[in-house]
Coordinates of C-alpha atoms and ligand atoms in Angstrom, one line a residue:
M1 CA 7.4 -21.9 -1.2
S2 CA 4.1 -23.6 -1.8
K3 CA 1.2 -22.3 -3.8
F4 CA -1.7 -21.4 -1.6
S5 CA -4.5 -22.1 -4.1
S6 CA -3.3 -25.6 -4.9
H7 CA -2.6 -26.5 -1.2
N8 CA -5.1 -28.7 0.6
F9 CA -5.5 -27.6 4.2
K10 CA -7.6 -30.6 5.4
G11 CA -6.7 -31.4 9.0
Q12 CA -4.0 -28.7 9.0
K13 CA -3.5 -25.7 11.3
A14 CA -2.8 -22.7 9.1
L15 CA -1.0 -19.9 11.0
I16 CA -1.9 -16.8 9.0
R17 CA -0.2 -13.4 9.5
V18 CA -2.9 -11.0 8.5
D19 CA -3.0 -7.2 8.5
F20 CA -5.9 -6.4 10.8
N21 CA -4.5 -3.0 11.7
V22 CA -7.9 -1.3 11.3
P23 CA -9.1 2.0 12.7
L24 CA -11.3 1.8 15.8
N25 CA -13.4 4.7 17.3
D26 CA -13.7 5.6 21.0
T27 CA -16.1 2.8 21.7
F28 CA -13.9 0.3 19.9
E29 CA -16.1 0.0 16.8
I30 CA -14.3 -0.7 13.5
T31 CA -14.6 2.4 11.3
D32 CA -13.1 0.9 8.2
D33 CA -13.0 -2.9 7.8
T34 CA -11.3 -3.0 4.3
R35 CA -8.3 -4.9 5.7
I36 CA -10.4 -7.6 7.4
K37 CA -12.6 -8.0 4.4
A38 CA -9.5 -8.4 2.2
A39 CA -8.3 -11.4 4.3
V40 CA -11.7 -13.2 4.2
P41 CA -11.1 -15.2 0.9
T42 CA -7.8 -16.6 2.3
I43 CA -9.4 -17.6 5.6
K44 CA -12.4 -19.2 3.8
K45 CA -10.3 -21.3 1.5
V46 CA -8.6 -22.9 4.5
L47 CA -11.9 -23.4 6.4
N48 CA -13.6 -24.8 3.3
D49 CA -10.7 -27.3 2.8
G50 CA -11.4 -28.6 6.4
G51 CA -8.5 -26.8 8.0
I52 CA -8.1 -24.8 11.2
V53 CA -7.2 -21.1 11.0
I54 CA -5.0 -19.3 13.5
L55 CA -4.8 -15.5 12.9
M56 CA -2.1 -13.2 14.1
S57 CA -1.8 -9.5 13.6
H58 CA -0.8 -6.2 15.1
L59 CA -3.2 -3.3 15.8
G60 CA -2.0 0.3 16.3
R61 CA 1.3 1.2 18.0
P62 CA 1.1 0.0 21.6
K63 CA 4.1 1.3 23.5
E64 CA 4.1 -0.4 26.9
G65 CA 2.7 -3.9 26.5
P66 CA -1.0 -4.8 26.6
A67 CA -3.6 -2.0 26.3
E68 CA -7.4 -2.2 26.0
K69 CA -7.3 0.3 23.2
Y70 CA -5.2 -2.0 21.0
S71 CA -6.8 -5.3 21.8
L72 CA -7.8 -7.5 18.9
K73 CA -10.7 -8.8 20.9
H74 CA -12.7 -5.9 19.5
L75 CA -12.6 -7.5 16.1
I76 CA -14.0 -11.0 17.1
K77 CA -17.7 -10.3 16.5
H78 CA -17.3 -8.6 13.1
L79 CA -14.8 -11.1 11.9
S80 CA -17.2 -13.9 12.7
E81 CA -20.0 -12.1 10.8
L82 CA -17.7 -11.6 7.8
L83 CA -17.0 -15.3 7.9
G84 CA -20.7 -16.2 7.7
G85 CA -21.0 -17.0 11.5
A86 CA -17.9 -19.2 11.8
R87 CA -16.8 -19.8 15.4
V88 CA -14.0 -17.4 16.3
L89 CA -12.1 -18.1 19.5
F90 CA -9.7 -15.6 21.1
A91 CA -6.4 -16.1 23.0
N92 CA -5.7 -13.0 25.1
D93 CA -1.9 -13.7 24.8
C94 CA -0.4 -14.5 21.4
I95 CA 2.1 -16.9 22.9
G96 CA 2.0 -19.0 26.1
E97 CA -0.1 -21.8 27.6
Q98 CA -3.6 -20.6 26.8
A99 CA -2.8 -19.9 23.1
G100 CA -1.0 -23.3 22.8
L101 CA -3.8 -25.2 24.6
T102 CA -6.6 -23.6 22.6
A103 CA -4.8 -24.2 19.3
S104 CA -4.4 -27.8 20.2
M105 CA -8.1 -28.3 20.9
M106 CA -9.5 -26.7 17.9
R107 CA -11.7 -28.4 15.3
P108 CA -11.7 -28.0 11.5
G109 CA -13.8 -25.0 10.5
E110 CA -12.8 -23.0 13.6
V111 CA -10.8 -19.8 13.8
L112 CA -8.5 -18.6 16.6
L113 CA -7.6 -15.0 16.8
L114 CA -4.5 -14.2 18.8
E115 CA -4.0 -11.1 20.8
N116 CA -2.0 -8.2 19.4
L117 CA 1.5 -9.3 18.5
R118 CA 2.9 -5.9 19.3
F119 CA 2.1 -6.3 23.0
Y120 CA 5.5 -7.9 22.9
K121 CA 8.5 -5.7 21.9
E122 CA 10.0 -8.9 20.5
E123 CA 7.6 -8.7 17.5
E124 CA 9.1 -5.5 16.0
K125 CA 12.6 -6.5 17.1
G126 CA 12.3 -9.7 15.0
D127 CA 13.2 -11.8 18.0
E128 CA 13.9 -15.4 17.0
K129 CA 12.7 -17.0 20.2
F130 CA 9.4 -15.2 20.0
A131 CA 9.0 -16.2 16.4
E132 CA 9.7 -19.8 17.3
K133 CA 7.0 -19.7 20.0
L134 CA 4.5 -18.4 17.4
S135 CA 5.6 -21.0 14.9
K136 CA 4.6 -23.8 17.2
L137 CA 0.9 -22.8 16.9
G138 CA 0.6 -23.9 13.2
D139 CA 1.5 -26.6 10.8
V140 CA 1.9 -24.2 7.9
W141 CA 2.7 -20.4 7.8
I142 CA 0.9 -18.1 5.5
N143 CA 1.9 -14.5 5.1
D144 CA -1.0 -12.4 3.9
A145 CA -0.1 -9.1 5.5
F146 CA 1.2 -7.0 2.5
G147 CA 1.0 -3.8 4.6
T148 CA 3.8 -5.0 6.8
A149 CA 5.8 -6.9 4.1
H150 CA 8.5 -4.2 4.2
R151 CA 9.3 -4.9 7.9
A152 CA 11.5 -7.8 9.1
H153 CA 9.4 -8.5 12.2
A154 CA 9.1 -11.8 14.0
S155 CA 5.7 -12.8 12.5
T156 CA 6.2 -11.4 9.0
A157 CA 9.7 -12.7 8.2
V158 CA 11.8 -14.3 11.0
I159 CA 9.2 -17.0 11.6
A160 CA 9.8 -18.4 8.1
K161 CA 12.9 -20.3 9.2
F162 CA 10.8 -22.6 11.4
F163 CA 8.8 -23.8 8.4
P164 CA 10.2 -25.8 5.5
A165 CA 9.6 -24.4 2.0
E166 CA 6.5 -26.5 1.3
K167 CA 4.9 -25.2 4.4
R168 CA 5.4 -21.5 3.7
M169 CA 3.2 -19.5 1.3
F170 CA 1.5 -16.3 0.4
G171 CA -2.2 -15.8 1.1
L172 CA -4.5 -14.5 -1.6
V173 CA -3.9 -10.8 -0.6
M174 CA -0.1 -11.2 -0.9
E175 CA -0.4 -13.2 -4.1
G176 CA -2.5 -10.5 -5.8
E177 CA -0.2 -7.7 -4.6
V178 CA 3.0 -9.4 -5.6
A179 CA 1.6 -10.5 -9.0
S180 CA 0.5 -7.0 -10.0
A181 CA 3.6 -5.3 -8.8
E182 CA 5.8 -7.9 -10.6
K183 CA 3.7 -7.4 -13.8
V184 CA 4.4 -3.6 -13.7
L185 CA 8.0 -3.8 -12.7
H186 CA 9.2 -6.8 -14.6
K187 CA 6.7 -7.7 -17.3
A188 CA 5.3 -4.3 -18.3
E189 CA 3.9 -4.1 -21.8
K190 CA 5.2 -0.9 -23.5
P191 CA 4.4 2.0 -23.7
F192 CA 4.6 2.1 -19.9
V193 CA 3.7 5.3 -18.1
A194 CA 4.4 6.0 -14.5
I195 CA 2.3 8.9 -13.0
I196 CA 4.0 10.3 -10.0
G197 CA 2.5 13.0 -7.9
G198 CA 2.2 14.2 -4.3
A199 CA 3.9 16.8 -2.3
K200 CA 7.6 16.2 -2.2
V201 CA 10.3 15.3 -4.6
S202 CA 12.4 14.0 -1.7
D203 CA 9.9 11.2 -1.0
K204 CA 9.8 10.0 -4.6
I205 CA 13.4 10.2 -5.8
L206 CA 14.1 6.5 -5.4
I207 CA 10.9 5.5 -7.1
I208 CA 11.6 7.8 -10.1
E209 CA 15.2 6.5 -10.3
N210 CA 14.0 2.9 -10.4
L211 CA 11.3 3.8 -13.0
L212 CA 13.8 5.5 -15.2
E213 CA 15.1 2.0 -15.9
R214 CA 11.7 0.6 -16.8
A215 CA 9.1 3.2 -18.0
T216 CA 8.8 4.8 -21.4
D217 CA 7.1 7.9 -20.0
I218 CA 7.0 9.5 -16.5
I219 CA 4.3 12.1 -15.7
I220 CA 5.2 14.3 -12.8
G221 CA 2.3 16.2 -11.2
G222 CA 1.3 17.5 -7.7
G223 CA 3.5 19.8 -5.6
M224 CA 6.7 18.1 -6.6
A225 CA 6.3 19.3 -10.2
Y226 CA 7.2 22.9 -9.2
T227 CA 10.7 21.9 -8.0
F228 CA 11.3 20.6 -11.6
M229 CA 9.8 23.7 -13.1
K230 CA 12.1 25.9 -11.0
A231 CA 15.1 23.6 -11.9
E232 CA 14.3 24.4 -15.6
G233 CA 14.4 28.2 -14.8
G234 CA 10.6 28.7 -14.5
Q235 CA 8.9 31.3 -12.2
I236 CA 6.8 29.3 -9.7
G237 CA 5.6 32.1 -7.3
N238 CA 4.8 30.6 -3.8
S239 CA 4.3 27.0 -5.1
L240 CA 5.9 24.2 -3.1
C241 CA 9.6 24.0 -3.9
E242 CA 12.4 22.0 -2.3
Q243 CA 15.3 24.3 -2.9
D244 CA 17.8 21.5 -1.9
R245 CA 16.3 19.1 -4.5
I246 CA 16.8 21.3 -7.5
D247 CA 20.0 19.6 -8.4
T248 CA 18.3 16.2 -8.0
A249 CA 15.5 17.3 -10.3
L250 CA 18.0 18.4 -12.9
E251 CA 19.9 15.1 -12.6
I252 CA 16.6 13.2 -13.1
L253 CA 15.8 15.2 -16.2
R254 CA 19.3 14.6 -17.5
K255 CA 19.2 10.9 -16.9
A256 CA 15.8 10.6 -18.5
E257 CA 17.0 12.3 -21.6
A258 CA 20.1 10.0 -21.8
K259 CA 17.8 6.9 -21.4
G260 CA 15.2 8.1 -23.8
V261 CA 12.5 8.3 -21.1
C262 CA 10.0 11.1 -21.8
I263 CA 9.3 13.2 -18.7
H264 CA 6.0 15.1 -18.8
L265 CA 5.6 18.2 -16.6
P266 CA 2.2 20.0 -16.4
S267 CA 2.0 22.8 -19.0
D268 CA -0.4 24.8 -16.9
S269 CA -1.7 25.0 -13.3
V270 CA -4.7 26.0 -11.3
I271 CA -3.2 28.7 -9.1
A272 CA -4.4 30.2 -5.7
D273 CA -3.6 33.2 -3.7
K274 CA -3.4 31.1 -0.5
F275 CA -3.3 27.5 0.6
A276 CA -7.0 27.3 1.6
A277 CA -10.3 25.9 0.3
D278 CA -11.7 29.4 -0.1
A279 CA -8.7 30.9 -1.9
Q280 CA -9.1 33.0 -5.0
T281 CA -8.2 30.9 -8.0
S282 CA -6.9 31.5 -11.6
M283 CA -5.0 29.7 -14.3
A284 CA -1.3 30.1 -15.3
P285 CA 1.4 28.4 -17.3
S286 CA 3.2 26.2 -14.6
N287 CA 6.5 27.9 -15.4
N288 CA 5.1 31.5 -15.2
I289 CA 3.2 31.7 -11.9
P290 CA 2.8 35.3 -10.6
S291 CA 4.5 36.1 -7.3
G292 CA 2.1 35.7 -4.4
W293 CA 0.3 32.8 -6.1
M294 CA 0.9 29.1 -5.9
G295 CA 0.1 26.1 -8.1
L296 CA -2.3 23.8 -6.3
D297 CA -3.5 21.6 -9.2
I298 CA -2.6 20.8 -12.8
G299 CA -4.5 22.9 -15.3
I300 CA -7.0 22.1 -18.1
N301 CA -4.3 21.8 -20.8
A302 CA -2.1 19.6 -18.5
C303 CA -5.1 17.3 -17.9
E304 CA -5.4 16.9 -21.7
Q305 CA -1.7 16.5 -22.2
F306 CA -1.4 13.8 -19.5
S307 CA -4.6 12.0 -20.5
N308 CA -3.2 11.7 -24.0
V309 CA -0.1 10.0 -22.8
I310 CA -2.2 7.7 -20.5
K311 CA -4.5 6.8 -23.4
H312 CA -1.6 5.5 -25.5
S313 CA 0.0 3.5 -22.7
K314 CA -0.3 -0.3 -22.3
T315 CA 0.9 -0.3 -18.7
I316 CA 0.1 2.4 -16.1
L317 CA 1.4 2.9 -12.6
W318 CA 0.0 5.7 -10.5
N319 CA 1.3 7.0 -7.2
G320 CA 0.4 10.4 -5.8
P321 CA -2.3 13.0 -6.5
M322 CA -2.0 15.7 -9.1
G323 CA -3.1 18.5 -6.7
V324 CA -4.5 19.2 -3.3
F325 CA -7.4 16.9 -4.0
E326 CA -8.7 17.2 -0.4
M327 CA -10.0 20.7 -1.4
H328 CA -12.8 20.9 -3.9
N329 CA -11.2 23.6 -6.0
F330 CA -8.1 21.6 -6.5
Q331 CA -9.3 18.1 -7.2
H332 CA -10.1 18.4 -10.9
G333 CA -6.7 17.3 -12.1
T334 CA -6.6 14.2 -9.9
K335 CA -10.2 13.3 -11.0
A336 CA -9.3 13.8 -14.7
I337 CA -6.2 11.5 -14.4
A338 CA -8.4 8.9 -12.6
K339 CA -10.8 9.0 -15.4
A340 CA -8.1 8.7 -18.1
V341 CA -6.6 5.7 -16.2
A342 CA -10.1 4.1 -16.0
E343 CA -10.7 4.6 -19.7
A344 CA -7.3 3.2 -20.7
T345 CA -8.0 0.2 -18.5
E346 CA -11.3 -0.3 -20.2
S347 CA -9.5 -0.4 -23.5
G348 CA -7.2 -3.2 -22.3
S349 CA -4.3 -1.5 -20.5
F350 CA -3.1 -2.8 -17.2
S351 CA -3.3 -0.2 -14.4
L352 CA -2.0 -0.3 -10.9
V353 CA -2.7 2.4 -8.3
G354 CA -0.5 2.2 -5.3
G355 CA 0.7 4.1 -2.3
G356 CA -1.2 6.4 0.0
D357 CA -3.1 9.3 -1.4
S358 CA -3.7 8.2 -4.9
V359 CA -5.5 5.1 -3.5
A360 CA -7.6 7.5 -1.3
A361 CA -8.3 9.6 -4.4
V362 CA -9.5 6.7 -6.6
N363 CA -11.7 5.5 -3.8
Q364 CA -13.1 9.0 -3.1
F365 CA -13.9 9.6 -6.8
G366 CA -15.4 6.2 -7.4
Y367 CA -12.8 4.7 -9.8
A368 CA -11.5 1.9 -7.5
D369 CA -13.2 -0.8 -9.5
K370 CA -12.4 0.7 -12.9
V371 CA -8.6 0.2 -12.6
S372 CA -6.9 -3.2 -12.8
Y373 CA -5.5 -3.2 -9.3
V374 CA -5.5 -1.0 -6.2
S375 CA -2.8 -1.8 -3.8
T376 CA -3.6 -2.1 -0.1
G377 CA 0.0 -1.6 1.2
G378 CA 1.1 2.0 1.3
G379 CA 4.7 1.9 2.6
A380 CA 5.2 -1.6 1.4
M381 CA 4.2 -0.8 -2.2
L382 CA 6.4 2.3 -2.2
E383 CA 9.4 0.3 -1.2
Y384 CA 8.6 -2.3 -3.8
F385 CA 8.5 0.4 -6.5
E386 CA 11.8 1.7 -5.2
G387 CA 13.2 -1.7 -6.2
K388 CA 13.9 -2.9 -2.6
T389 CA 13.6 -6.5 -1.5
L390 CA 10.7 -6.7 1.0
P391 CA 11.6 -9.0 3.9
G392 CA 8.0 -10.4 4.2
I393 CA 8.1 -11.5 0.6
A394 CA 11.7 -12.8 0.5
A395 CA 11.1 -14.8 3.7
V396 CA 8.3 -16.8 2.0
Q397 CA 10.2 -17.2 -1.3
E398 CA 13.7 -18.1 -0.2
Ligands
LIG1 P1 2.3 12.4 -0.9 O1 2.0 11.8 0.4 O2 3.7 12.8 -1.1 O3 1.8 11.5 -2.0 O4 1.5 13.7 -1.0 C1 0.1 13.8 -1.0 C2 -0.2 15.2 -0.6 O5 0.3 16.1 -1.6 C3 -1.7 15.5 -0.6 O6 -2.1 15.7 0.7 C4 -1.9 16.7 -1.5 O7 -2.8 17.7 -0.9 C5 -0.5 17.3 -1.6 N1 -0.3 18.0 -2.8 C6 -0.6 17.7 -4.0 N2 -0.3 18.7 -4.9 C7 0.1 19.7 -4.2 C8 0.5 21.1 -4.5 N3 0.5 21.5 -5.8 N4 0.8 21.9 -3.5 C9 0.8 21.4 -2.2 N5 0.5 20.2 -1.9 C10 0.1 19.3 -2.8

């Protein structure tokens, strides 16, 4: 693979797989442009070098071919604005004559946006012929779509075989994601704490197992902590519990002990008499929750207990909220952890927040720019932490 930042794109057509899967409202206005903004530095570098940019992406989940609702044409105007008024052309078919002809007539400094890749079933099937047709549009292929890196689709992985190693590379989004994930998984300075929360143990087993090989401490919060409490013989009332994962929880605790990894469970909880924003609330030890009550957030002591571990860690990985942070009464724990991670970062630790709801939480509570890195790829980052090889990364590197 080639290194994006040291490549000169002068006179070259850069075919860039971006993740422009943004939410649109009923009148096709973009309601969150984070993903488009993220790709701007990559696009600008190619344009500033005197190159031509050809963008390909998916949008939504079209089922039966082309559909107005999922057309990327709705993004043209905003994309051009974000690029400082650069000319953005559009091809209403991502392959075929028009796309080929437009691409061949473009001038340096111009951008061509191709129509939604998923209007062809071949994209998700990873069809080789479809990938080959796409590949003809560019001189180099850049993968900058971390959000789909865990999928072996035509434009994210299969296309790689049509470009020699020196003409394949990561864009700046991918470079950042891969570098920060590698830093945590393979070059972590110790102590290394992984903070794992969220609803279910079953969703996080593979991550925890992989982290048992790497971390010095694992903090377990959120709904999943109660399955562990129950496994240890605690009373958890009506708290979330995956009965069929109790053995798994015990196995994880046993493995951690054998490996010398310290597992931290919340000593106390904010409890509620129902799963609702207006529930009555109280505090209780997490292993002694009265019947009829449920733990919906970590308690004050647990916040202090976890914050202390975080403060003494040099590397921090955070995935999953500590409680039902969507409801005001149960967001204190997640906020306290976000604050502790931000403070540790300020004192020189490296912190990576990745995967779904913890990213939403750091954004919501205003801590996104106080941690070292916030990952944009939910599912992709989860699979990375599980230790899997991501096809969109391997395709560029191999
Ligand atoms: P996940 O997608 O697995 O990271 O889970 C995130 C969800 O877990 C959020 O919607 C939280 O509201 C929910 N959650 C966190 N803590 C609890 C809890 N103690 N009880 C029930 N749900 C929880």
